[in-house]
Every structure is written in structure tokens, then in C-alpha cells.
Coordinates of N, CA and C and ligand atoms in Angstrom, one line a residue:
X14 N -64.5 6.4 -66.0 CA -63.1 6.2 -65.9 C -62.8 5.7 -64.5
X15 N -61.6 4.6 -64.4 CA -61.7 3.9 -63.0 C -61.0 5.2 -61.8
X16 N -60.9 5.5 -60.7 CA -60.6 6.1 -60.5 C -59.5 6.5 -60.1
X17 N -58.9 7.3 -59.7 CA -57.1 7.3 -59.3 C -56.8 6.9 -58.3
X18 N -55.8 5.9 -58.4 CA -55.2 5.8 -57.1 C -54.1 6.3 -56.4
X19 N -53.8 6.6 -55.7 CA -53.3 7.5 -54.7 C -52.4 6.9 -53.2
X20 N -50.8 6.8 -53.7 CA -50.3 6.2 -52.8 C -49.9 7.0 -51.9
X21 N -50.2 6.8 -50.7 CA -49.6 7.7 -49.3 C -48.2 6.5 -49.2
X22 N -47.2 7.3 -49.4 CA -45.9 7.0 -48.7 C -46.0 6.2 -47.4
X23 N -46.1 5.0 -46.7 CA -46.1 4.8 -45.5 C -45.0 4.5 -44.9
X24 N -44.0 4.8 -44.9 CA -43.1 4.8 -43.9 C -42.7 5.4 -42.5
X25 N -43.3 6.7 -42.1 CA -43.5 7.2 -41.1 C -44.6 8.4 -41.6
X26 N -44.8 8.9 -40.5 CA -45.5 10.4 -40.9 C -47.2 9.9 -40.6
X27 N -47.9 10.7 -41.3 CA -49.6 10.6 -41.2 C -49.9 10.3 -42.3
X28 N -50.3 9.0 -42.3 CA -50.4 8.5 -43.3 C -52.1 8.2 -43.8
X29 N -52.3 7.1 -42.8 CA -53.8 7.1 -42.5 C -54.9 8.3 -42.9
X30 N -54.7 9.1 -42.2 CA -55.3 10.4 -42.1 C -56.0 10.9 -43.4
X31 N -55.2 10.7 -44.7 CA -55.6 10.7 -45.6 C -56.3 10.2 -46.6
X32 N -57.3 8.5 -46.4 CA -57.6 8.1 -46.7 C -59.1 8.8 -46.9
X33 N -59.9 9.3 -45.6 CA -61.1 9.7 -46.4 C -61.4 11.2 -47.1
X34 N -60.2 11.7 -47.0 CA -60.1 12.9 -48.0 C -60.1 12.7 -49.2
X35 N -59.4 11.6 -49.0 CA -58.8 10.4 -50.7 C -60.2 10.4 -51.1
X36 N -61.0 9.7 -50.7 CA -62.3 8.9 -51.1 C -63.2 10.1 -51.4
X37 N -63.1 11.0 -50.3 CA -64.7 12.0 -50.7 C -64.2 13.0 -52.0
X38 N -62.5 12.7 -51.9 CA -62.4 13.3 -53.4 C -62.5 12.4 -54.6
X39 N -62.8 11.5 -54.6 CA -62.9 10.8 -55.7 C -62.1 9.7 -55.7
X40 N -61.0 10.1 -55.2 CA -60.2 8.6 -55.7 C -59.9 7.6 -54.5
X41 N -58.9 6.4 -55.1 CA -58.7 5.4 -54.1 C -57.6 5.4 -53.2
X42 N -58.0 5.1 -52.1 CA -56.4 5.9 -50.9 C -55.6 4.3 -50.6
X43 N -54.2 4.1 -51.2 CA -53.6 3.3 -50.2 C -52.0 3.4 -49.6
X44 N -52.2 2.6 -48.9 CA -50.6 3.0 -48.1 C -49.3 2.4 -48.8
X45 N -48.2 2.7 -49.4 CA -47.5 2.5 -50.0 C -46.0 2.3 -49.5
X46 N -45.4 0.9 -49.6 CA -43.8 1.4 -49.6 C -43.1 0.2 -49.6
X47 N -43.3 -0.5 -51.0 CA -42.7 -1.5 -51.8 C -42.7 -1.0 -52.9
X48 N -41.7 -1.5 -53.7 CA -41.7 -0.8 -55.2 C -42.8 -1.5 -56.1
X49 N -42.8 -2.9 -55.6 CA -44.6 -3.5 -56.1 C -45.4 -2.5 -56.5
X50 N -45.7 -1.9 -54.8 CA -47.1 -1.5 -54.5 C -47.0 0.3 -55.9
X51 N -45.8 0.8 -55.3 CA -45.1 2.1 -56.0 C -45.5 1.9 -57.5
X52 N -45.2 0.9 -58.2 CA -45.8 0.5 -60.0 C -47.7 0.6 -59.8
X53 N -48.2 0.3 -58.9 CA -49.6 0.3 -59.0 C -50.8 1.3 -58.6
X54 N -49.9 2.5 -58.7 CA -50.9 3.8 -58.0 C -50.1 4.6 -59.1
X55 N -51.4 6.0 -59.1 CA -51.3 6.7 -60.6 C -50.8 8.1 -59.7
X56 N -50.8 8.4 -58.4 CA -49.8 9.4 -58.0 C -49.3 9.2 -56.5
X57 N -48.7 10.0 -56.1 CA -48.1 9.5 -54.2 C -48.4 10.9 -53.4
X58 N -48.4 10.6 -52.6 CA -48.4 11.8 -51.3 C -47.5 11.6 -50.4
X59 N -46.1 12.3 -50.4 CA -45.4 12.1 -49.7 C -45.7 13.0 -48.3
X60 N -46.5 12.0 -47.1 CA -46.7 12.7 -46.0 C -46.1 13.6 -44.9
X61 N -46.6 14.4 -44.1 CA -46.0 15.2 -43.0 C -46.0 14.1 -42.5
X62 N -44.5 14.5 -41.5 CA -44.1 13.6 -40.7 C -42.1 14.3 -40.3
X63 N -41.3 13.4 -40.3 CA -40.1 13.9 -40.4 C -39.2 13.3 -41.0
X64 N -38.8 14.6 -41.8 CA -38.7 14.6 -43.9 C -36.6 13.6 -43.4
X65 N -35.9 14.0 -42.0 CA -34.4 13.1 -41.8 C -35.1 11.6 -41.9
X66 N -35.9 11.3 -41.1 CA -36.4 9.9 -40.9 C -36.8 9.3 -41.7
X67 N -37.5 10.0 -42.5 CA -37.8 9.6 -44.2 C -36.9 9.1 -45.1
X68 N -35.9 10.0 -45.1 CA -35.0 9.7 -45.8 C -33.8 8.8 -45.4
X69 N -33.8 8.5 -44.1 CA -33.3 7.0 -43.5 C -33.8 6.1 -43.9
X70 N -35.1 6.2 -43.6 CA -35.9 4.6 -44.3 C -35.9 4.2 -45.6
X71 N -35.7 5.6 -46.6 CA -35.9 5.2 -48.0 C -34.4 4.9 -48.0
X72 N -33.4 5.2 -47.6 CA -32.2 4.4 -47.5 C -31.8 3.3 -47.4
X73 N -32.7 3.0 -46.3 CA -32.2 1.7 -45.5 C -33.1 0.5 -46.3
X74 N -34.2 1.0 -46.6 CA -34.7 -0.1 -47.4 C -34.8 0.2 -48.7
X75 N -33.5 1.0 -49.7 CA -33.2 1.1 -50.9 C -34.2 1.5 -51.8
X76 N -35.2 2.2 -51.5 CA -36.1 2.5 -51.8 C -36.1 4.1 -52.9
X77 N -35.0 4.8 -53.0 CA -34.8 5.9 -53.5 C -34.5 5.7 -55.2
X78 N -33.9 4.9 -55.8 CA -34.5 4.6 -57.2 C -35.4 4.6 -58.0
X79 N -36.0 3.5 -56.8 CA -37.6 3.1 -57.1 C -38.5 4.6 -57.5
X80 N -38.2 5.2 -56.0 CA -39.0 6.2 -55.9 C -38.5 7.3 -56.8
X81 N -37.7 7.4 -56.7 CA -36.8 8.6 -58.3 C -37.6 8.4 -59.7
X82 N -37.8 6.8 -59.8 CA -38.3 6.7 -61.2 C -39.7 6.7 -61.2
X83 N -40.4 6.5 -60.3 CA -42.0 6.9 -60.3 C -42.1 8.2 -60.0
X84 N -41.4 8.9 -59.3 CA -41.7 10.9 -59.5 C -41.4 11.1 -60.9
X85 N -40.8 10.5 -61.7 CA -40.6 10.8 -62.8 C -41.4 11.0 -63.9
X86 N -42.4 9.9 -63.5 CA -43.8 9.7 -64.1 C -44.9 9.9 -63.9
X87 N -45.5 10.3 -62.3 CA -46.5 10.8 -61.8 C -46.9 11.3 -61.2
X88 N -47.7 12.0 -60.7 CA -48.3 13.4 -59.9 C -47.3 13.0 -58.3
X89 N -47.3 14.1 -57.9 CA -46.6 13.9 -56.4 C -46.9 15.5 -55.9
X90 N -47.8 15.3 -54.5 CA -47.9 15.8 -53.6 C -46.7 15.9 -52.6
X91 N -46.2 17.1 -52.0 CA -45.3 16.8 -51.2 C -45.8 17.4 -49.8
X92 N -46.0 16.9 -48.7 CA -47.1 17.6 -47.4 C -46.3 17.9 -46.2
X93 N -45.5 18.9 -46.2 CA -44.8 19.2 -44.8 C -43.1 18.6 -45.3
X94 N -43.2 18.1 -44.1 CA -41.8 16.9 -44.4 C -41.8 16.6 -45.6
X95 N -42.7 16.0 -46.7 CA -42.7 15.5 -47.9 C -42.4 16.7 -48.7
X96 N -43.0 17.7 -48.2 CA -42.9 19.0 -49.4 C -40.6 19.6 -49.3
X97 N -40.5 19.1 -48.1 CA -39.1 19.2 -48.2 C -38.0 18.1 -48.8
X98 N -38.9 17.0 -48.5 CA -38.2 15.6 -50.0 C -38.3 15.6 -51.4
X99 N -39.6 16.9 -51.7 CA -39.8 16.9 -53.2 C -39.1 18.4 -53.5
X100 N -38.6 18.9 -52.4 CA -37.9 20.5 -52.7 C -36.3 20.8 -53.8
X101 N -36.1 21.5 -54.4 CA -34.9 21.2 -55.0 C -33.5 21.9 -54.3
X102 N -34.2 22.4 -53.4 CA -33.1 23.3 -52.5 C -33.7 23.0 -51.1
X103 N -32.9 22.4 -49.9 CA -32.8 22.4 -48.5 C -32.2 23.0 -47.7
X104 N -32.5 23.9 -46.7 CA -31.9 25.0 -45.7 C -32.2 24.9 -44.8
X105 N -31.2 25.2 -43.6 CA -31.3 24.9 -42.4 C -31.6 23.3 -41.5
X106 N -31.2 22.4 -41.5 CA -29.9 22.3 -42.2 C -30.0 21.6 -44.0
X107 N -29.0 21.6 -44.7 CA -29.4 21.3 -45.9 C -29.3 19.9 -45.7
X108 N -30.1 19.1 -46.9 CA -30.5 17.8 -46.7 C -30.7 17.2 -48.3
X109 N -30.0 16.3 -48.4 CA -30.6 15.3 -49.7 C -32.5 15.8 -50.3
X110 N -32.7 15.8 -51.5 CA -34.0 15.5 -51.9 C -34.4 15.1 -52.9
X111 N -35.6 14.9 -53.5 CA -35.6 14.3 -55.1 C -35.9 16.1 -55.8
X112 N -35.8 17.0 -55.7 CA -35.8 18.0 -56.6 C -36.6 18.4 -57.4
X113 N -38.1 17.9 -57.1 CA -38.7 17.9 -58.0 C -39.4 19.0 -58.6
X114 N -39.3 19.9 -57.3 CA -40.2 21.3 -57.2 C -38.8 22.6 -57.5
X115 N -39.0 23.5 -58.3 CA -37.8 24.6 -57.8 C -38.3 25.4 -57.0
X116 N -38.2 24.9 -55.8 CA -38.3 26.0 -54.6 C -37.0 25.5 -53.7
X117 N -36.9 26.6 -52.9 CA -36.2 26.6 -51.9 C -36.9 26.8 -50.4
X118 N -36.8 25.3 -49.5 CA -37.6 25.5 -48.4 C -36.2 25.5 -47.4
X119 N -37.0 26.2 -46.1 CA -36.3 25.9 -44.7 C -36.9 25.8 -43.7
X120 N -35.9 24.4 -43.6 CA -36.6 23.7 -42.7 C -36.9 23.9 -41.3
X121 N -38.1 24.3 -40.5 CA -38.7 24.4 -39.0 C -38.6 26.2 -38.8
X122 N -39.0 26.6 -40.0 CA -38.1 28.3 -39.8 C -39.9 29.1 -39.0
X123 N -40.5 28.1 -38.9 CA -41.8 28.7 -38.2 C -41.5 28.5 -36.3
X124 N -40.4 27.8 -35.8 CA -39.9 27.7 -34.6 C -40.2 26.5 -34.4
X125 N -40.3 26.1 -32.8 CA -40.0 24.6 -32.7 C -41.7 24.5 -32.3
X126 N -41.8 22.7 -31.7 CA -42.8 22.3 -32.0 C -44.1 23.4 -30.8
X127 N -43.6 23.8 -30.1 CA -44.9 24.6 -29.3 C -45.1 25.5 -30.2
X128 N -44.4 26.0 -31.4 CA -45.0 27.1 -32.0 C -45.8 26.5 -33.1
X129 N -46.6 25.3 -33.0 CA -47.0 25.1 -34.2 C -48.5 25.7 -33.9
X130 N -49.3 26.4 -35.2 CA -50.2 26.5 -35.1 C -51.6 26.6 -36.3
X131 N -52.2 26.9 -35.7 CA -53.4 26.8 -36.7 C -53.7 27.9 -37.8
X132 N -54.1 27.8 -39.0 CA -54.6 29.1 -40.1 C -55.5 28.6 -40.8
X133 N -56.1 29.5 -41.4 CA -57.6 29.3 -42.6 C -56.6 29.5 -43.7
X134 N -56.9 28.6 -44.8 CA -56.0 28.9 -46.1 C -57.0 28.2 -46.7
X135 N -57.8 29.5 -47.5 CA -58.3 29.2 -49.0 C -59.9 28.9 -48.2
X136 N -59.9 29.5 -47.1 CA -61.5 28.9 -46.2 C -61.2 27.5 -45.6
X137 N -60.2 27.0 -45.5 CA -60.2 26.1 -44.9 C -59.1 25.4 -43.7
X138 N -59.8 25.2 -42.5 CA -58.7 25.1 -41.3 C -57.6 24.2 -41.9
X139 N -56.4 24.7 -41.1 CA -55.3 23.3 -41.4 C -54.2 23.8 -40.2
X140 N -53.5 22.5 -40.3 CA -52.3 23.1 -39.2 C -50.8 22.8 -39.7
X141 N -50.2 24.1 -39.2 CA -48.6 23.9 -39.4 C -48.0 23.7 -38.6
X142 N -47.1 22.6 -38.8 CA -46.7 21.9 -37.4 C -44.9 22.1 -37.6
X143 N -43.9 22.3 -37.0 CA -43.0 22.6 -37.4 C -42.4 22.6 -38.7
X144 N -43.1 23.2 -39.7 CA -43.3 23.3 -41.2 C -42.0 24.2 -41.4
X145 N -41.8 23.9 -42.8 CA -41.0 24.7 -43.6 C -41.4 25.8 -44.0
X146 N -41.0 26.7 -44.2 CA -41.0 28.2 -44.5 C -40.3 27.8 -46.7
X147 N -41.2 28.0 -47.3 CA -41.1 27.9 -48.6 C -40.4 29.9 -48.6
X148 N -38.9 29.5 -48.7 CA -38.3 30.9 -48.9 C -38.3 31.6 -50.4
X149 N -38.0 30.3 -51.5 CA -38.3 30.7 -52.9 C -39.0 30.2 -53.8
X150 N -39.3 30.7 -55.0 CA -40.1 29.8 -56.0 C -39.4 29.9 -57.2
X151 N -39.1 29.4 -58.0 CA -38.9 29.9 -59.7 C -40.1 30.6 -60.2
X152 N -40.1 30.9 -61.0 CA -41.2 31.7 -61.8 C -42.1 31.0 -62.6
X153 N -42.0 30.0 -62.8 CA -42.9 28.8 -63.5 C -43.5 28.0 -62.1
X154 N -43.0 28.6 -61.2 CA -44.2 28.0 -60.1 C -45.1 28.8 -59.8
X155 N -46.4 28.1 -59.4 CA -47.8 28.7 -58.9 C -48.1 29.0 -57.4
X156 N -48.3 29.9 -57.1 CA -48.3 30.0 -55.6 C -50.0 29.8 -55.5
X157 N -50.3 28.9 -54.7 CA -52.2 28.7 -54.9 C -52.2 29.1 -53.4
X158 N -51.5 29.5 -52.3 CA -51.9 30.0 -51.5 C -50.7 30.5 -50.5
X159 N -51.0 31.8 -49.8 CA -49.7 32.2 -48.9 C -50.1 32.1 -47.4
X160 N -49.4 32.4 -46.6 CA -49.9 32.7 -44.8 C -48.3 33.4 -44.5
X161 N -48.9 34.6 -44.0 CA -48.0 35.3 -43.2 C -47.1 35.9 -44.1
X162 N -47.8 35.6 -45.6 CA -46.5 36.8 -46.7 C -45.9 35.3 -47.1
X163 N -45.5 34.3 -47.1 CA -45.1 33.5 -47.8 C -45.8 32.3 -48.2
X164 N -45.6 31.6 -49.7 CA -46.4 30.9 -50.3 C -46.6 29.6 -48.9
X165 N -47.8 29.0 -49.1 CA -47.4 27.8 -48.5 C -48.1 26.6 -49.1
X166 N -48.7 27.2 -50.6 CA -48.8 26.1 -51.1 C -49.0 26.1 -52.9
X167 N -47.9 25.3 -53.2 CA -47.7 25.6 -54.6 C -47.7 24.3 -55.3
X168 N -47.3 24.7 -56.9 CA -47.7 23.8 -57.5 C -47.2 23.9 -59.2
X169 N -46.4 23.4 -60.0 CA -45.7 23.1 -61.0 C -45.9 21.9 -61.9
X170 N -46.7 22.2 -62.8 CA -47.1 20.6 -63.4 C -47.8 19.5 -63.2
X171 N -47.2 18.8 -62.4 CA -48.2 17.5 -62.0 C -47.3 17.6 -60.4
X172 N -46.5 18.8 -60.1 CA -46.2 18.2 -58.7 C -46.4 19.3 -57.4
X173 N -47.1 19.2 -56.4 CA -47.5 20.1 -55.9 C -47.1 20.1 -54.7
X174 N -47.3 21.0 -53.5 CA -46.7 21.1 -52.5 C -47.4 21.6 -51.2
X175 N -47.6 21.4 -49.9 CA -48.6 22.2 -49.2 C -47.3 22.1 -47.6
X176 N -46.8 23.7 -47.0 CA -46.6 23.1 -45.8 C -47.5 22.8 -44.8
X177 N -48.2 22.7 -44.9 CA -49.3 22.9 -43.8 C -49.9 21.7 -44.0
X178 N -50.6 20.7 -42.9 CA -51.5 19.3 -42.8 C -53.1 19.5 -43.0
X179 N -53.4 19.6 -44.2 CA -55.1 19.5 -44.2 C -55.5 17.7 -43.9
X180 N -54.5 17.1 -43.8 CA -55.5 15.8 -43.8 C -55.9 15.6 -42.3
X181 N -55.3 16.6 -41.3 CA -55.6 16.3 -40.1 C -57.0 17.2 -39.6
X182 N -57.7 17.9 -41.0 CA -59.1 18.5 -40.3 C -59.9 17.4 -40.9
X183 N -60.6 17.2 -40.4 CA -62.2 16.2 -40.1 C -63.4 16.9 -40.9
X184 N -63.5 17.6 -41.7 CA -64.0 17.5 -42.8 C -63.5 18.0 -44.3
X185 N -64.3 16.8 -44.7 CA -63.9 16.1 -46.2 C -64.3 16.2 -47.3
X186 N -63.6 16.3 -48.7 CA -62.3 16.2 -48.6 C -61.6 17.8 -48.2
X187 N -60.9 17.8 -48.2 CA -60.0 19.0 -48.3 C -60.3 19.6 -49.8
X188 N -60.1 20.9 -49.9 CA -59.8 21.6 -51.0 C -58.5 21.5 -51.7
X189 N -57.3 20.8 -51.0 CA -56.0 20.4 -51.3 C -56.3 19.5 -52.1
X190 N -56.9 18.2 -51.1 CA -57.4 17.0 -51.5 C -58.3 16.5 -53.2
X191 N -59.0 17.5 -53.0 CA -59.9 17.7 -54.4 C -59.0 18.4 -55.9
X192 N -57.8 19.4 -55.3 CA -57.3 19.7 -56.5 C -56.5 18.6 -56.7
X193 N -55.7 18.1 -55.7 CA -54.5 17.0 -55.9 C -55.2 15.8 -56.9
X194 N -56.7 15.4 -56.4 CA -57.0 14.1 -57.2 C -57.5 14.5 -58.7
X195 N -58.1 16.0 -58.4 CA -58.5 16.4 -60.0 C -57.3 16.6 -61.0
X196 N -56.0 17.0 -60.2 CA -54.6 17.0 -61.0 C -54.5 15.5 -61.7
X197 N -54.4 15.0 -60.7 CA -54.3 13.3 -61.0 C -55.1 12.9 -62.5
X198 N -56.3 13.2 -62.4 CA -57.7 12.6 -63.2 C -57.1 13.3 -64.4
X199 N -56.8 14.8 -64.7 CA -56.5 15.5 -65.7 C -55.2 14.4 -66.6
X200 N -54.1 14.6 -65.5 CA -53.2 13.6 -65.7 C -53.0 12.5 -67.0
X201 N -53.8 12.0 -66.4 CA -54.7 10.2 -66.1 C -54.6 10.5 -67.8
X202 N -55.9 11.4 -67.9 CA -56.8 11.7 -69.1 C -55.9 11.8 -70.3
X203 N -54.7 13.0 -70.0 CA -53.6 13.6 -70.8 C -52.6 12.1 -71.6
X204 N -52.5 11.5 -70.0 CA -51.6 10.2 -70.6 C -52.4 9.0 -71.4
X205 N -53.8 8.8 -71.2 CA -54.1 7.8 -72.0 C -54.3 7.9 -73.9
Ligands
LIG304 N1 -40.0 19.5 -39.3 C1 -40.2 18.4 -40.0 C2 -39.1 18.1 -41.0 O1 -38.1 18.8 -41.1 C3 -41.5 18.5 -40.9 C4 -42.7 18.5 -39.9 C5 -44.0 18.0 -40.5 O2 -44.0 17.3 -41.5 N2 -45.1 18.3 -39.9 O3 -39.1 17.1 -41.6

């Protein structure tokens, strides 16, 4: 089977960074942010970065359609900032999102940026960088991992969520990385 491809959102945020997690998981990593390129990848990763800025640029270059109607149909990762664009509830302050996840996140509730720091989740290092505090879940969501008593990384169908940046540790892929593309492949399989 050819393998999945995998659009990282490029409009701000860490985008890069996730290409060879992409690859030692199996699939194909590219940077994404035309509605062209959006039809031609079989899921997205909406990256850490910052989730206001994000949603200026999907504004400004009309891009929220587009992007409304491919969450519609494909796997989506949401990473930090992203996991607060794909959230269906925003706090502190509240903010536009595509709703894709029923959780309720808030936003920077871990403090500001010197309090960002490092945890083992699931055996593997990663960092939270002024991340959201995932406050709720619905009950049809999966909590695949907590820190400090709250989930920080969940997952509902084909859309999943991580506050914390694994693409920024240096070895590969990630355990995020590997479920997200095996989600995808399952996917893939289900839709053909
Ligand atoms: N604090 C950022 C926001 O609210 C998220 C930070 C991150 O993605 N590392 O969008």
C-alpha cells in the first residue's frame, strides 16, 4: 500500500521538525497550506506554534473552508496550538475553532513561557511549551496519556490531540508519531 501522506499545516509554528518522525513512521511528510496541496495528503498535523496567529493567517488567506472541509474527511492531529484549533471549547481567552475534538482546553494554564518544561509521557521525552491545560473530555474520548493529573493526550476517531511537542525530541519516530500514521494507514484501509 503506497504510503500516507501527512500534511503539516505550514503557516507558522514547527513544522519542519516533523518530517523525520513522518518518515521513520512510515509515512510521507509535507508542508501544507494551499487548498491544492490540502486535496493531496491523506491526513494534517496541525502544529505547535501560536493557535491566535494561526488563525489570522487561515483568515487572511481564506483558508478556513478549505480547511473545515478536509477535517471533515481526514485524520487530524492537533499539537499544542493545533490541539486548541481542533478543540470544541476555548478558555482563557476564548477563541474561534474547528471543534473537532469534544474537549475543553485552556489556553497557557501551565504559566507563561519560562514555565515551560520537560516530561516522560508513555517513556518518552517531550516538551510543553506554554501548552493548554486539556480541562475536559466527553466520554467518547480516549485519554492515551495524562501529566500532572490531566489528560494530555487524547484521541476520538480519526482525530487526535497531544499538548505537548514530541516532534522536537531527536529520536525517531515518536510514539505519537507511529500511532498518528498507524491511525492514518487503518484509515486509509477502512476508506478504500
Ligand atoms: N500558547 C500557544 C497558544 O495559545 C500554544 C503554544 C504551543 O503551541 N507550543 O496558541
Amino acid at each position: 500500500m503506497a504510503k500516507p501522506v501527512i500534511g503539516v499545516l505550514a503557516l507558522q509554528g514547527a513544522v519542519e521538525p516533523h518530517r523525520k518522525h513522518i518518515e521513520a513512521a512510515g509515512g510521507e511528510f509535507r508542508a501544507v497550506k494551499t487548498p491544492g496541496q490540502f486535496e493531496d495528503v491523506d491526513a494534517f498535523i496541525l502544529p505547535g506554534g501560536e493557535s491566535t496567529t494561526m488563525l489570522k493567517l487561515i483568515e487572511t488567506f481564506d483558508l478556513w473552508d478549505s480547511l473545515k472541509k478536509q477535517f471533515a474527511e481526514k485524520p487530524v492531529w492537533g499539537i499544542c496550538a493545533g490541539s486548541i484549533l481542533i478543540a470544541e471549547n476555548v478558555t482563557s481567552p476564548a477563541q474561534k475553532s474547528f471543534g473537532l475534538l469534544p474537549v475543553t482546553v485552556q489556553r497557557n494554564a501551565y504559566g507563561r513561557q519560562l514555565q515551560s518544561s520537560h516530561a516522560v509521557i508513555n517513556g518518552y521525552d517531550i516538551s510543553l511549551i506554554r501548552a493548554p491545560v486539556i480541562a475536559k473530555v466527553a466520554n467518547d474520548v480516549t485519554v492515551k496519556a495524562e501529566h500532572e493529573g490531566k489528560p494530555v493526550w487524547v484521541e476520538k476517531g480519526r482525530y487526535m490531540a497531544t499538548t505537548f511537542h514530541p516532534e522536537l525530541t531527536l529520536d525517531y519516530p515518536s510514539p505519537m508519531h507511529r500511532e498518528f500514521v498507524n491511525l492514518v494507514q487503518n484509515y486509509k484501509k477502512k476508506a478504500a
